[in-house]
XYZ file of C-alpha atoms in Angstrom:
671
model
C 45.763 -68.629 47.441
C 47.154 -65.463 47.223
C 45.520 -62.378 45.922
C 46.489 -60.656 42.679
C 47.561 -57.007 42.524
C 43.769 -55.687 41.801
C 42.082 -57.973 44.663
C 44.616 -56.892 47.193
C 43.882 -53.247 45.851
C 40.049 -53.905 46.251
C 40.239 -55.205 49.726
C 42.556 -52.783 51.153
C 41.164 -49.382 49.926
C 38.608 -48.044 52.351
C 38.541 -44.635 53.083
C 36.417 -43.810 50.559
C 33.577 -45.288 47.967
C 34.888 -47.682 46.148
C 33.113 -49.538 43.024
C 35.060 -53.365 42.473
C 33.845 -54.067 38.696
C 34.400 -57.665 39.269
C 34.326 -59.713 35.277
C 33.240 -63.656 36.048
C 34.794 -66.081 37.732
C 37.297 -63.297 38.690
C 36.748 -63.909 42.628
C 34.949 -61.176 43.884
C 33.467 -63.479 46.692
C 37.265 -63.439 48.398
C 37.286 -59.859 47.830
C 34.147 -59.428 49.842
C 35.953 -62.215 52.734
C 39.050 -60.422 53.018
C 38.543 -57.029 52.905
C 36.269 -57.549 56.255
C 38.776 -59.238 57.857
C 40.908 -56.409 57.092
C 38.338 -53.481 57.882
C 38.198 -55.569 61.747
C 41.782 -56.808 61.677
C 43.582 -53.675 60.862
C 41.203 -50.676 60.312
C 39.993 -50.803 64.254
C 36.053 -51.722 62.892
C 34.117 -54.074 64.947
C 32.458 -56.638 63.388
C 28.690 -55.400 64.109
C 29.500 -51.834 62.775
C 29.842 -53.601 58.951
C 27.338 -54.863 56.948
C 27.360 -56.704 53.841
C 23.997 -57.356 51.775
C 23.305 -59.394 48.253
C 20.344 -60.672 46.774
C 20.255 -64.605 48.253
C 19.612 -66.315 50.793
C 22.057 -68.605 49.697
C 24.926 -65.750 48.700
C 24.570 -64.475 52.240
C 24.723 -67.793 54.333
C 27.981 -69.215 52.333
C 29.817 -65.583 52.831
C 28.422 -65.806 56.373
C 30.453 -69.582 56.935
C 33.579 -68.297 55.111
C 33.917 -65.027 57.090
C 33.771 -67.150 60.648
C 36.002 -69.416 58.834
C 38.599 -66.002 57.883
C 37.976 -64.922 61.402
C 37.010 -67.109 63.597
C 33.016 -66.763 65.397
C 34.205 -64.618 68.295
C 35.927 -61.873 66.286
C 33.102 -62.002 63.113
C 29.919 -61.780 65.990
C 27.371 -58.743 65.145
C 28.613 -59.017 61.489
C 25.407 -58.672 59.621
C 25.375 -60.361 56.156
C 22.503 -60.717 55.087
C 20.542 -59.803 51.643
C 18.880 -56.570 51.092
C 15.435 -57.804 52.356
C 16.545 -58.973 55.382
C 18.571 -55.929 56.372
C 15.545 -53.748 55.143
C 12.945 -56.613 57.201
C 15.478 -55.641 60.210
C 15.096 -51.788 59.811
C 11.481 -52.517 59.581
C 11.044 -54.408 62.584
C 12.554 -51.649 64.479
C 11.099 -49.266 63.453
C 7.955 -50.206 62.557
C 5.876 -47.458 65.129
C 7.837 -44.573 62.418
C 5.958 -46.388 60.112
C 2.570 -46.216 61.560
C 2.841 -50.270 61.743
C 1.863 -52.470 64.963
C 4.862 -55.208 66.007
C 3.017 -58.260 64.884
C 2.833 -57.082 60.795
C 2.517 -59.962 58.508
C 4.757 -60.493 55.233
C 2.276 -61.442 52.220
C 4.048 -63.498 49.494
C 2.882 -63.321 45.373
C 0.248 -66.004 45.984
C -1.350 -63.858 48.968
C -1.140 -60.405 46.648
C -3.050 -62.521 44.160
C -5.827 -63.173 46.100
C -6.165 -60.001 47.851
C -6.161 -58.369 43.894
C -8.071 -60.750 42.811
C -11.214 -59.624 45.484
C -10.356 -55.897 44.841
C -10.827 -56.231 41.084
C -13.982 -59.136 40.857
C -16.182 -56.482 38.974
C -13.189 -55.268 36.536
C -11.182 -57.960 35.599
C -13.469 -61.402 37.199
C -10.140 -63.554 37.878
C -8.308 -63.059 34.978
C -5.524 -64.281 35.513
C -3.058 -62.255 33.432
C -4.688 -59.569 34.430
C -4.210 -59.605 37.383
C -0.042 -60.988 37.025
C 0.172 -57.857 35.164
C -1.584 -55.335 37.540
C 1.133 -57.095 40.463
C 4.104 -56.440 38.224
C 2.936 -52.880 37.531
C 2.275 -52.249 41.431
C 5.803 -53.670 41.982
C 7.770 -51.970 39.739
C 6.380 -48.193 40.564
C 7.321 -49.291 44.509
C 10.733 -50.263 42.584
C 10.468 -46.946 41.486
C 9.845 -45.745 45.179
C 6.232 -44.056 43.235
C 3.159 -43.984 45.597
C -0.316 -44.266 44.126
C -1.020 -40.846 44.237
C 1.664 -40.340 41.613
C 1.728 -43.866 39.878
C -2.438 -41.979 39.242
C -0.485 -38.935 38.052
C 2.321 -40.303 35.838
C -0.587 -42.688 34.132
C -0.279 -42.342 30.498
C -3.787 -43.787 29.731
C -6.742 -44.836 30.954
C -5.385 -48.723 31.519
C -2.511 -47.314 33.307
C -5.144 -44.721 35.320
C -7.551 -47.946 36.232
C -4.124 -49.611 37.596
C -2.715 -46.402 39.550
C -6.500 -46.938 41.157
C -6.042 -50.410 41.927
C -2.757 -49.963 43.779
C -4.030 -47.341 45.980
C -6.940 -49.882 47.327
C -4.040 -52.168 47.664
C -1.578 -50.359 49.898
C -5.410 -49.347 51.829
C -6.367 -53.333 52.549
C -2.050 -53.927 53.126
C -2.588 -51.449 55.674
C -5.155 -52.241 57.330
C -4.554 -55.728 57.533
C -1.289 -54.596 59.058
C 0.991 -56.729 56.216
C 4.016 -55.607 53.996
C 4.821 -57.090 51.063
C 8.300 -57.989 49.580
C 9.039 -54.593 47.508
C 7.779 -53.108 50.704
C 10.676 -54.134 53.155
C 13.043 -52.144 50.615
C 11.107 -49.192 49.513
C 9.553 -48.620 53.255
C 12.892 -48.127 54.488
C 14.121 -46.225 51.827
C 11.960 -43.117 52.602
C 12.231 -43.373 56.085
C 15.585 -42.970 55.987
C 14.729 -39.972 53.224
C 12.413 -38.243 55.488
C 13.341 -39.046 59.250
C 16.758 -37.395 60.475
C 16.636 -39.453 63.581
C 16.354 -42.547 61.942
C 18.423 -42.073 59.258
C 21.464 -41.159 61.854
C 20.941 -43.833 63.918
C 21.168 -46.445 61.058
C 24.376 -44.717 59.385
C 25.569 -44.614 62.968
C 25.450 -48.288 62.718
C 26.742 -49.362 59.675
C 29.823 -47.637 59.662
C 31.086 -49.459 56.989
C 28.770 -51.128 54.127
C 29.591 -53.500 51.088
C 27.221 -54.899 48.260
C 27.796 -57.359 46.511
C 26.013 -57.941 42.692
C 25.204 -54.462 42.690
C 24.369 -54.558 39.196
C 21.179 -56.028 39.686
C 20.320 -53.029 42.223
C 16.993 -51.760 41.523
C 16.260 -47.496 42.229
C 14.670 -48.318 45.572
C 18.079 -50.766 46.460
C 20.117 -47.748 44.884
C 18.207 -44.770 46.883
C 18.468 -47.585 50.343
C 22.361 -48.282 49.984
C 22.871 -44.136 49.326
C 20.743 -43.404 52.105
C 22.374 -45.373 54.584
C 26.439 -44.404 53.917
C 25.679 -41.061 53.881
C 28.249 -38.638 53.695
C 30.602 -40.844 55.021
C 31.073 -42.722 52.187
C 32.499 -45.871 53.542
C 30.998 -47.985 51.491
C 32.071 -51.013 48.535
C 30.179 -52.139 45.896
C 30.910 -55.337 43.915
C 29.158 -55.603 40.452
C 29.875 -56.746 36.463
C 28.050 -54.519 34.140
C 28.444 -57.397 31.584
C 26.325 -59.826 33.603
C 23.198 -57.778 34.391
C 20.300 -59.946 33.348
C 16.661 -58.590 35.648
C 15.737 -55.596 33.949
C 12.406 -56.708 33.542
C 13.151 -57.037 37.634
C 13.437 -53.583 37.991
C 17.316 -53.894 37.909
C 19.153 -50.631 36.732
C 22.877 -51.377 35.337
C 22.729 -47.606 34.857
C 23.015 -47.460 38.617
C 26.884 -47.954 38.362
C 27.030 -44.866 36.063
C 24.675 -43.286 38.502
C 27.008 -44.570 41.293
C 30.011 -42.497 39.599
C 27.923 -39.261 39.090
C 26.384 -39.091 42.814
C 30.125 -40.422 44.933
C 32.395 -38.099 42.455
C 35.486 -39.169 44.476
C 34.414 -42.939 43.853
C 37.347 -45.535 43.254
C 36.377 -47.709 40.589
C 39.086 -51.248 40.672
C 39.076 -53.942 37.867
C 38.902 -57.321 38.119
C 39.897 -58.899 35.382
C 41.454 -61.994 36.108
C 39.082 -65.388 35.516
C 40.670 -67.739 37.614
C 36.791 -70.432 36.157
C 36.686 -70.687 32.238
C 39.593 -72.163 29.526
C 41.605 -69.662 27.387
C 39.253 -70.190 24.582
C 35.984 -70.223 26.360
C 37.037 -67.013 28.326
C 38.659 -65.572 24.468
C 34.626 -65.936 22.601
C 33.126 -64.214 26.030
C 34.848 -61.368 25.841
C 34.677 -60.890 21.927
C 30.364 -61.719 22.283
C 30.618 -58.878 25.048
C 32.378 -55.989 23.189
C 29.678 -56.147 20.662
C 27.894 -54.199 23.509
C 28.482 -50.253 24.839
C 29.786 -50.079 28.261
C 30.431 -47.744 30.189
C 33.744 -49.117 31.986
C 35.747 -51.214 30.224
C 37.380 -54.200 30.909
C 38.748 -57.347 29.160
C 38.825 -60.442 31.075
C 42.439 -62.552 30.782
C 42.774 -66.566 32.216
C 45.914 -68.077 32.944
C 44.441 -71.398 32.237
C 45.317 -73.431 28.915
C 43.716 -73.080 25.596
C 41.038 -75.991 26.284
C 39.184 -77.308 23.860
C 37.373 -76.454 21.049
C 34.009 -75.199 21.605
C 31.516 -77.061 19.818
C 27.980 -76.343 17.475
C 25.986 -79.349 16.977
C 22.847 -79.044 14.185
C 19.585 -81.332 15.239
C 16.856 -81.974 12.896
C 14.404 -81.100 15.760
C 14.267 -80.113 19.751
C 13.461 -84.058 20.244
C 16.870 -84.665 17.754
C 18.662 -81.582 20.229
C 17.956 -83.427 23.638
C 19.155 -87.113 22.203
C 22.366 -85.135 20.940
C 22.835 -83.584 24.116
C 22.091 -86.584 26.307
C 23.602 -89.326 24.426
C 26.640 -86.562 23.998
C 26.682 -85.966 27.536
C 26.891 -90.047 28.169
C 30.072 -90.630 25.751
C 31.289 -88.153 27.197
C 31.174 -89.274 30.868
C 31.995 -93.036 30.012
C 35.340 -91.269 28.549
C 36.409 -88.796 31.281
C 35.247 -91.125 33.785
C 33.138 -88.009 35.177
C 30.121 -86.397 37.817
C 26.527 -86.310 36.764
C 27.148 -82.756 38.714
C 29.985 -81.690 36.623
C 26.757 -80.975 33.148
C 24.487 -78.447 33.198
C 21.930 -78.075 30.030
C 21.611 -74.137 30.262
C 18.264 -72.859 27.984
C 16.843 -69.196 27.495
C 13.119 -70.685 28.829
C 11.497 -72.860 31.055
C 9.949 -74.502 28.372
C 12.743 -75.825 26.616
C 13.844 -78.291 29.347
C 10.577 -80.604 29.756
C 12.165 -82.776 26.570
C 15.836 -82.553 27.989
C 13.961 -83.868 31.296
C 11.790 -86.753 29.428
C 15.350 -88.262 27.442
C 17.585 -88.426 30.960
C 14.471 -90.013 32.226
C 14.407 -92.631 29.161
C 18.058 -93.300 29.998
C 17.916 -93.543 33.648
C 20.644 -89.997 34.186
C 19.570 -88.606 37.416
C 19.134 -84.382 37.140
C 17.712 -81.418 38.996
C 15.996 -78.471 37.923
C 16.368 -75.252 39.873
C 13.917 -73.632 40.717
C 12.041 -77.333 41.939
C 9.265 -76.931 44.443
C 9.917 -74.771 47.808
C 9.414 -76.973 50.765
C 7.708 -73.750 51.421
C 5.142 -73.649 48.784
C 3.368 -76.953 49.680
C 0.152 -76.580 51.107
C 0.847 -78.053 54.203
C 3.273 -75.800 54.928
C 0.903 -73.075 53.875
C -1.562 -74.507 56.066
C 0.991 -73.636 58.865
C 2.148 -70.861 58.686
C -1.142 -69.485 58.069
C -2.341 -70.180 61.375
C 0.991 -69.134 63.003
C 0.510 -65.936 60.786
C -2.885 -65.656 62.509
C -1.714 -66.392 65.419
C 0.810 -62.799 65.269
C -1.787 -61.225 63.421
C -4.642 -61.723 63.791
C -5.974 -58.937 60.769
C -4.409 -61.148 58.458
C -7.581 -62.013 56.434
C -5.701 -64.318 53.784
C -4.714 -66.278 56.240
C -8.054 -66.242 58.203
C -9.380 -67.238 55.457
C -7.223 -70.235 54.583
C -7.035 -71.394 58.318
C -11.080 -71.303 59.029
C -12.234 -74.420 56.997
C -8.889 -76.106 57.049
C -9.316 -78.983 58.467
C -13.391 -79.585 57.763
C -15.316 -77.129 60.731
C -18.557 -76.140 59.062
C -17.349 -72.676 58.251
C -18.528 -72.657 54.689
C -18.965 -70.024 51.586
C -21.950 -68.999 53.082
C -21.009 -68.499 56.724
C -17.816 -66.820 55.514
C -20.100 -64.197 52.992
C -21.960 -63.097 55.789
C -19.199 -62.244 57.742
C -17.282 -60.340 54.911
C -19.995 -58.168 53.931
C -20.071 -57.556 57.880
C -16.516 -57.142 58.349
C -16.462 -54.967 55.364
C -19.184 -52.329 56.559
C -18.158 -52.285 60.306
C -13.712 -51.839 58.425
C -12.519 -54.658 60.929
C -10.888 -57.549 59.829
C -12.653 -60.920 59.640
C -11.171 -62.056 63.025
C -11.864 -59.073 64.843
C -16.163 -58.976 62.914
C -16.106 -62.460 64.249
C -16.685 -61.108 68.313
C -18.950 -57.824 67.887
C -22.305 -58.278 69.125
C -23.772 -56.946 65.834
C -22.695 -59.709 63.651
C -25.995 -61.535 65.469
C -27.913 -59.576 63.294
C -26.757 -61.213 59.928
C -25.233 -64.978 61.328
C -27.364 -66.315 64.345
C -27.577 -70.003 65.211
C -25.396 -72.638 65.027
C -23.085 -70.955 61.918
C -22.419 -68.144 64.169
C -21.849 -70.610 67.765
C -18.908 -72.649 65.119
C -17.018 -69.643 63.752
C -16.665 -68.038 67.203
C -15.935 -71.253 68.942
C -13.126 -71.498 66.406
C -12.530 -67.715 66.916
C -11.785 -68.066 70.730
C -9.729 -71.092 70.241
C -7.534 -69.011 68.198
C -7.488 -66.075 70.987
C -6.294 -69.082 73.503
C -3.476 -69.951 71.661
C -2.990 -66.319 71.045
C -2.297 -65.850 75.023
C -0.183 -68.934 75.411
C 2.022 -67.623 73.179
C 2.176 -64.098 74.403
C 1.997 -65.148 77.997
C 2.798 -68.950 78.748
C 4.845 -71.475 76.967
C 5.222 -70.233 73.457
C 6.067 -73.558 72.187
C 3.558 -75.449 73.765
C 1.525 -73.381 72.141
C 2.372 -74.379 68.654
C 2.344 -78.218 69.929
C -1.183 -77.092 71.476
C -2.264 -76.016 67.497
C -0.872 -78.939 66.015
C -2.765 -81.024 68.622
C -5.972 -79.166 68.614
C -6.472 -78.647 65.272
C -6.774 -82.375 64.335
C -4.905 -81.245 61.703
C -3.256 -85.019 61.159
C -6.213 -87.101 61.235
C -7.442 -84.186 58.418
C -4.002 -85.185 56.365
C -5.248 -89.325 56.702
C -8.461 -88.221 55.502
C -7.602 -86.014 52.283
C -4.492 -87.637 50.922
C -4.114 -89.981 48.238
C -1.905 -92.856 50.117
C -1.481 -93.113 54.062
C 2.372 -92.536 52.791
C 1.555 -89.623 51.623
C -0.126 -88.244 54.635
C 3.067 -89.436 56.407
C 4.908 -87.254 54.281
C 3.488 -84.673 54.694
C 2.793 -84.602 58.529
C 6.687 -85.163 58.367
C 7.180 -81.558 56.346
C 4.718 -80.185 59.300
C 7.152 -81.508 61.942
C 10.655 -80.557 60.191
C 8.739 -77.064 60.505
C 7.717 -77.640 64.124
C 11.716 -78.590 64.361
C 12.420 -75.292 63.118
C 10.035 -72.679 65.261
C 11.069 -74.692 68.438
C 15.088 -74.527 67.835
C 14.155 -70.472 66.767
C 12.560 -69.800 69.905
C 14.090 -72.210 72.336
C 17.829 -70.443 71.510
C 19.681 -73.638 69.607
C 19.649 -71.324 65.975
C 22.771 -69.456 66.333
C 20.317 -66.128 64.861
C 20.158 -64.069 68.665
C 17.810 -61.836 66.681
C 15.022 -64.205 67.487
C 12.833 -63.770 70.163
C 9.302 -64.370 69.910
C 6.672 -66.158 68.066
C 5.887 -63.051 65.203
C 9.973 -62.612 64.219
C 9.645 -66.771 63.619
C 6.768 -66.504 61.474
C 7.964 -62.970 59.559
C 12.022 -64.563 59.537
C 10.561 -68.324 57.655
C 7.990 -66.311 55.374
C 11.413 -64.152 54.214
C 13.265 -67.102 53.837
C 10.231 -69.026 51.372
C 10.326 -65.310 49.427
C 13.799 -65.775 49.331
C 14.471 -69.499 48.370
C 12.113 -69.722 46.246
C 14.157 -71.354 43.007
C 17.005 -71.569 45.204
C 18.291 -74.882 45.886
C 21.387 -77.176 46.715
C 23.689 -78.721 43.920
C 25.622 -81.017 45.851
C 23.745 -83.981 44.862
C 24.935 -85.826 42.325
C 22.711 -84.652 39.196
C 22.767 -82.987 35.655
C 21.762 -79.403 36.311
C 18.899 -78.413 34.096
C 18.658 -74.707 34.854
C 17.833 -71.086 32.944
C 20.652 -68.607 31.886
C 19.073 -66.532 34.157
C 19.509 -69.420 37.512
C 22.470 -70.037 36.682
C 24.775 -66.708 37.555
C 26.974 -67.168 40.284
C 27.217 -70.942 39.550
C 30.164 -72.773 37.521
C 30.024 -76.220 35.784
C 33.386 -78.320 34.314
C 30.939 -79.254 30.515
C 27.985 -76.563 29.615
C 25.221 -77.104 26.901
C 24.042 -74.173 26.059
C 20.884 -75.400 23.713
C 18.517 -73.487 21.187
C 21.235 -71.157 19.562
C 18.588 -69.523 16.984
C 17.301 -65.917 16.583
C 13.726 -65.816 19.046
C 15.018 -68.272 21.239
C 18.166 -66.781 22.122
C 18.378 -63.980 21.761
C 14.593 -63.776 22.618
C 11.718 -62.973 20.195
C 10.438 -59.745 22.553
C 13.455 -58.385 23.246
C 14.351 -57.708 19.328
C 10.773 -57.032 19.075
C 11.898 -54.107 21.933
C 15.142 -53.525 20.871
C 16.194 -54.827 23.872
C 19.205 -57.195 22.442
C 22.132 -56.349 24.658
C 20.162 -57.602 27.804
C 20.078 -60.742 25.506
C 23.664 -60.734 25.060
C 25.021 -60.424 28.311
C 22.991 -63.351 29.259
C 24.459 -65.503 26.426
C 28.115 -64.093 28.149
C 26.677 -65.363 31.120
C 26.025 -68.377 29.784
C 29.426 -69.165 28.195
C 31.194 -67.909 31.196
C 29.751 -71.132 33.397
C 31.510 -73.369 31.128
C 35.667 -74.003 33.032
C 36.937 -76.446 29.955
C 34.005 -77.399 27.643
C 31.379 -75.883 26.022
C 28.955 -76.856 23.560
C 25.594 -75.383 21.663
C 23.066 -76.800 19.739
C 20.026 -75.765 17.626
C 17.791 -77.387 15.473
C 17.171 -76.480 11.918
C 13.054 -77.123 12.712
C 11.291 -76.450 16.025
C 7.378 -76.530 16.488
C 6.612 -73.680 18.367
C 2.944 -72.850 19.048
C 1.615 -75.947 16.966
C 3.344 -74.147 14.279
C 6.551 -75.849 11.972
C 9.657 -73.477 11.664
C 12.982 -73.060 10.374
C 14.650 -70.988 12.476
C 18.222 -69.472 11.557
C 21.173 -69.710 13.941
C 21.902 -67.540 16.667
C 22.936 -64.096 15.956
C 25.689 -64.510 18.663
C 27.091 -67.682 17.084
C 28.037 -65.380 14.054
C 29.766 -62.986 16.680
C 31.650 -65.557 18.394
C 35.673 -66.176 17.421
C 35.885 -68.454 13.873
C 38.834 -69.806 14.859
C 37.271 -70.956 18.116
C 34.246 -72.459 17.027
C 33.758 -76.567 15.260
C 30.578 -77.052 13.443
C 29.706 -80.534 13.296
C 29.587 -80.046 9.544
C 32.924 -78.193 9.229
C 34.522 -80.785 11.196
C 37.880 -82.681 9.545
C 37.810 -86.242 10.019
C 39.717 -87.830 12.994
C 43.831 -89.196 12.438
C 44.688 -92.002 13.087
C 46.619 -91.608 16.336
C 43.046 -89.590 17.396
C 41.176 -93.008 16.808
C 43.566 -94.920 18.167
C 44.089 -92.573 21.766
C 39.887 -92.610 21.648
C 39.753 -96.548 21.435
C 42.317 -97.462 24.399
C 40.580 -94.885 26.619
C 37.000 -96.329 25.965
C 39.223 -99.611 26.324
C 40.770 -98.469 30.191
C 37.352 -96.736 31.132
C 35.262 -100.366 30.368
C 38.362 -102.354 32.761
C 37.881 -99.638 35.303
C 34.012 -99.768 35.663
C 34.417 -103.660 35.406
C 36.887 -103.529 37.986
C 33.981 -101.756 40.580
């Protein structure tokens, strides 16, 4: 497909900073891929001098594959296409000494972080999950704003924030002792290092001679600084984004980074991609009129050369159960009449809690479906166990990993032994593993308990030596075998079948590790078990909620999860005040972001779009009578078909519908 004029301009402008304002469905990925090809083939850039960053592994993989197809494997060799966090990890891995880290650092996921914070706040929070989540979010926001614990304490607005800042300090101290990093560190540490270390900054600016950033509107403060420091005074970069699709402010995203960019780079060239290749003209017109109610730094109006398409339907239901029944009923009838596949349909909602009733009705009607954000491979208990073993072998100071595996499978190392070990380790300022070897531990722990503990830690030392000095593949195999993990699975699983499935997952993980270590994986950067463990941990953290949408299933997902996807037929459910826009956003006067979220929902639809709302809904055990969403009132009246205002079908329409139904029935019987 040929590039249009605006796309072509965006591809060919390489002499200075460039912002591509890419509206929904306007072909932004094609622009990024063609621009990389143009840089290599026409502008004398080597692929290894170019980096492209995005927000999900899935997007990075797809981009990498498409570039390889466009350029060929030889010409695209060395090109850096990754998420922000993977690029940050690569910088940290090379610069770990400058950051005061040992090479085998661990990556803590949110569960590891919660476990550590729970331990640090035992006396004050008493394990209260809401308080712990609040603290975790606060620490994440401070890091995204590049604030140290000292700066957080100095800027605390009240006593509660002062306490949280103190815990932030304790958390950072403990993470340093564990030689561990969390997800936010993968951006903030490289950004701070690039800011303060001129040699490191010069190295990376010289290595990355051209930078491309996808989904730029989702960047937070630290990611913006990271980008700014990487491009330096050379200012050779292209960022692609859409301020109308910025829906992650709760995650620290700053749509104002689009404005900041034009202030920090006065020579910034802004190119607008306004032709939409996805949606019917009617859907697009409605989306444009809706989003025009938000203020804009850069004005743009999407247009489509596709046909007008069907009217946008609005269905009313008596209550939420009736809503689910109506949507599934409509979907079944539509599929029968149009001979479509299940994966052509998406049911989009504002909050996860809305999915339950739709699932129930889909199951009752034997319709296959998929909820985005299902259990990640790495979230399974057996995989977390094995990853904890591997983390332990590559970073013995990882106390969280130690506590997970020390009695899995059971080794008679109970809470009393661990309490004595923990007390001694804290007193000595050592990790649990290191403390287990100290002579002084004998004054706190003796006899069989000490003997069992040391047998376990000596076994880990032997495996660790084998990984470092001998055959790492054999060491990983020995770990699975000598831990008797398979026997333990059969002892503790509800059935032999369940144990087999869990062991199959362990075998799958083992295969991945072996392929990385033996060079079967095309990613040549991986050279050791340490790097494999870091890469797999990051992959887990990045891929939670990412799914493969290839199976023939109706897609159920939140509006946030739908960004970047497209479906032929979309049902946007719960179009009521308090749901979309969400009540908390109404209370906080942040309806603009909710409108952007509704805009994202509208622009997912290619051919047909149906809205639903209820006249009654049960919320928190109380029956309420919601009012229709203000966003429905903002849509063009002439493009909406409200059910109660629909004219009865004509004789011709009835005959056509009947003959279509008979034709479909015949086709099904032939099958």
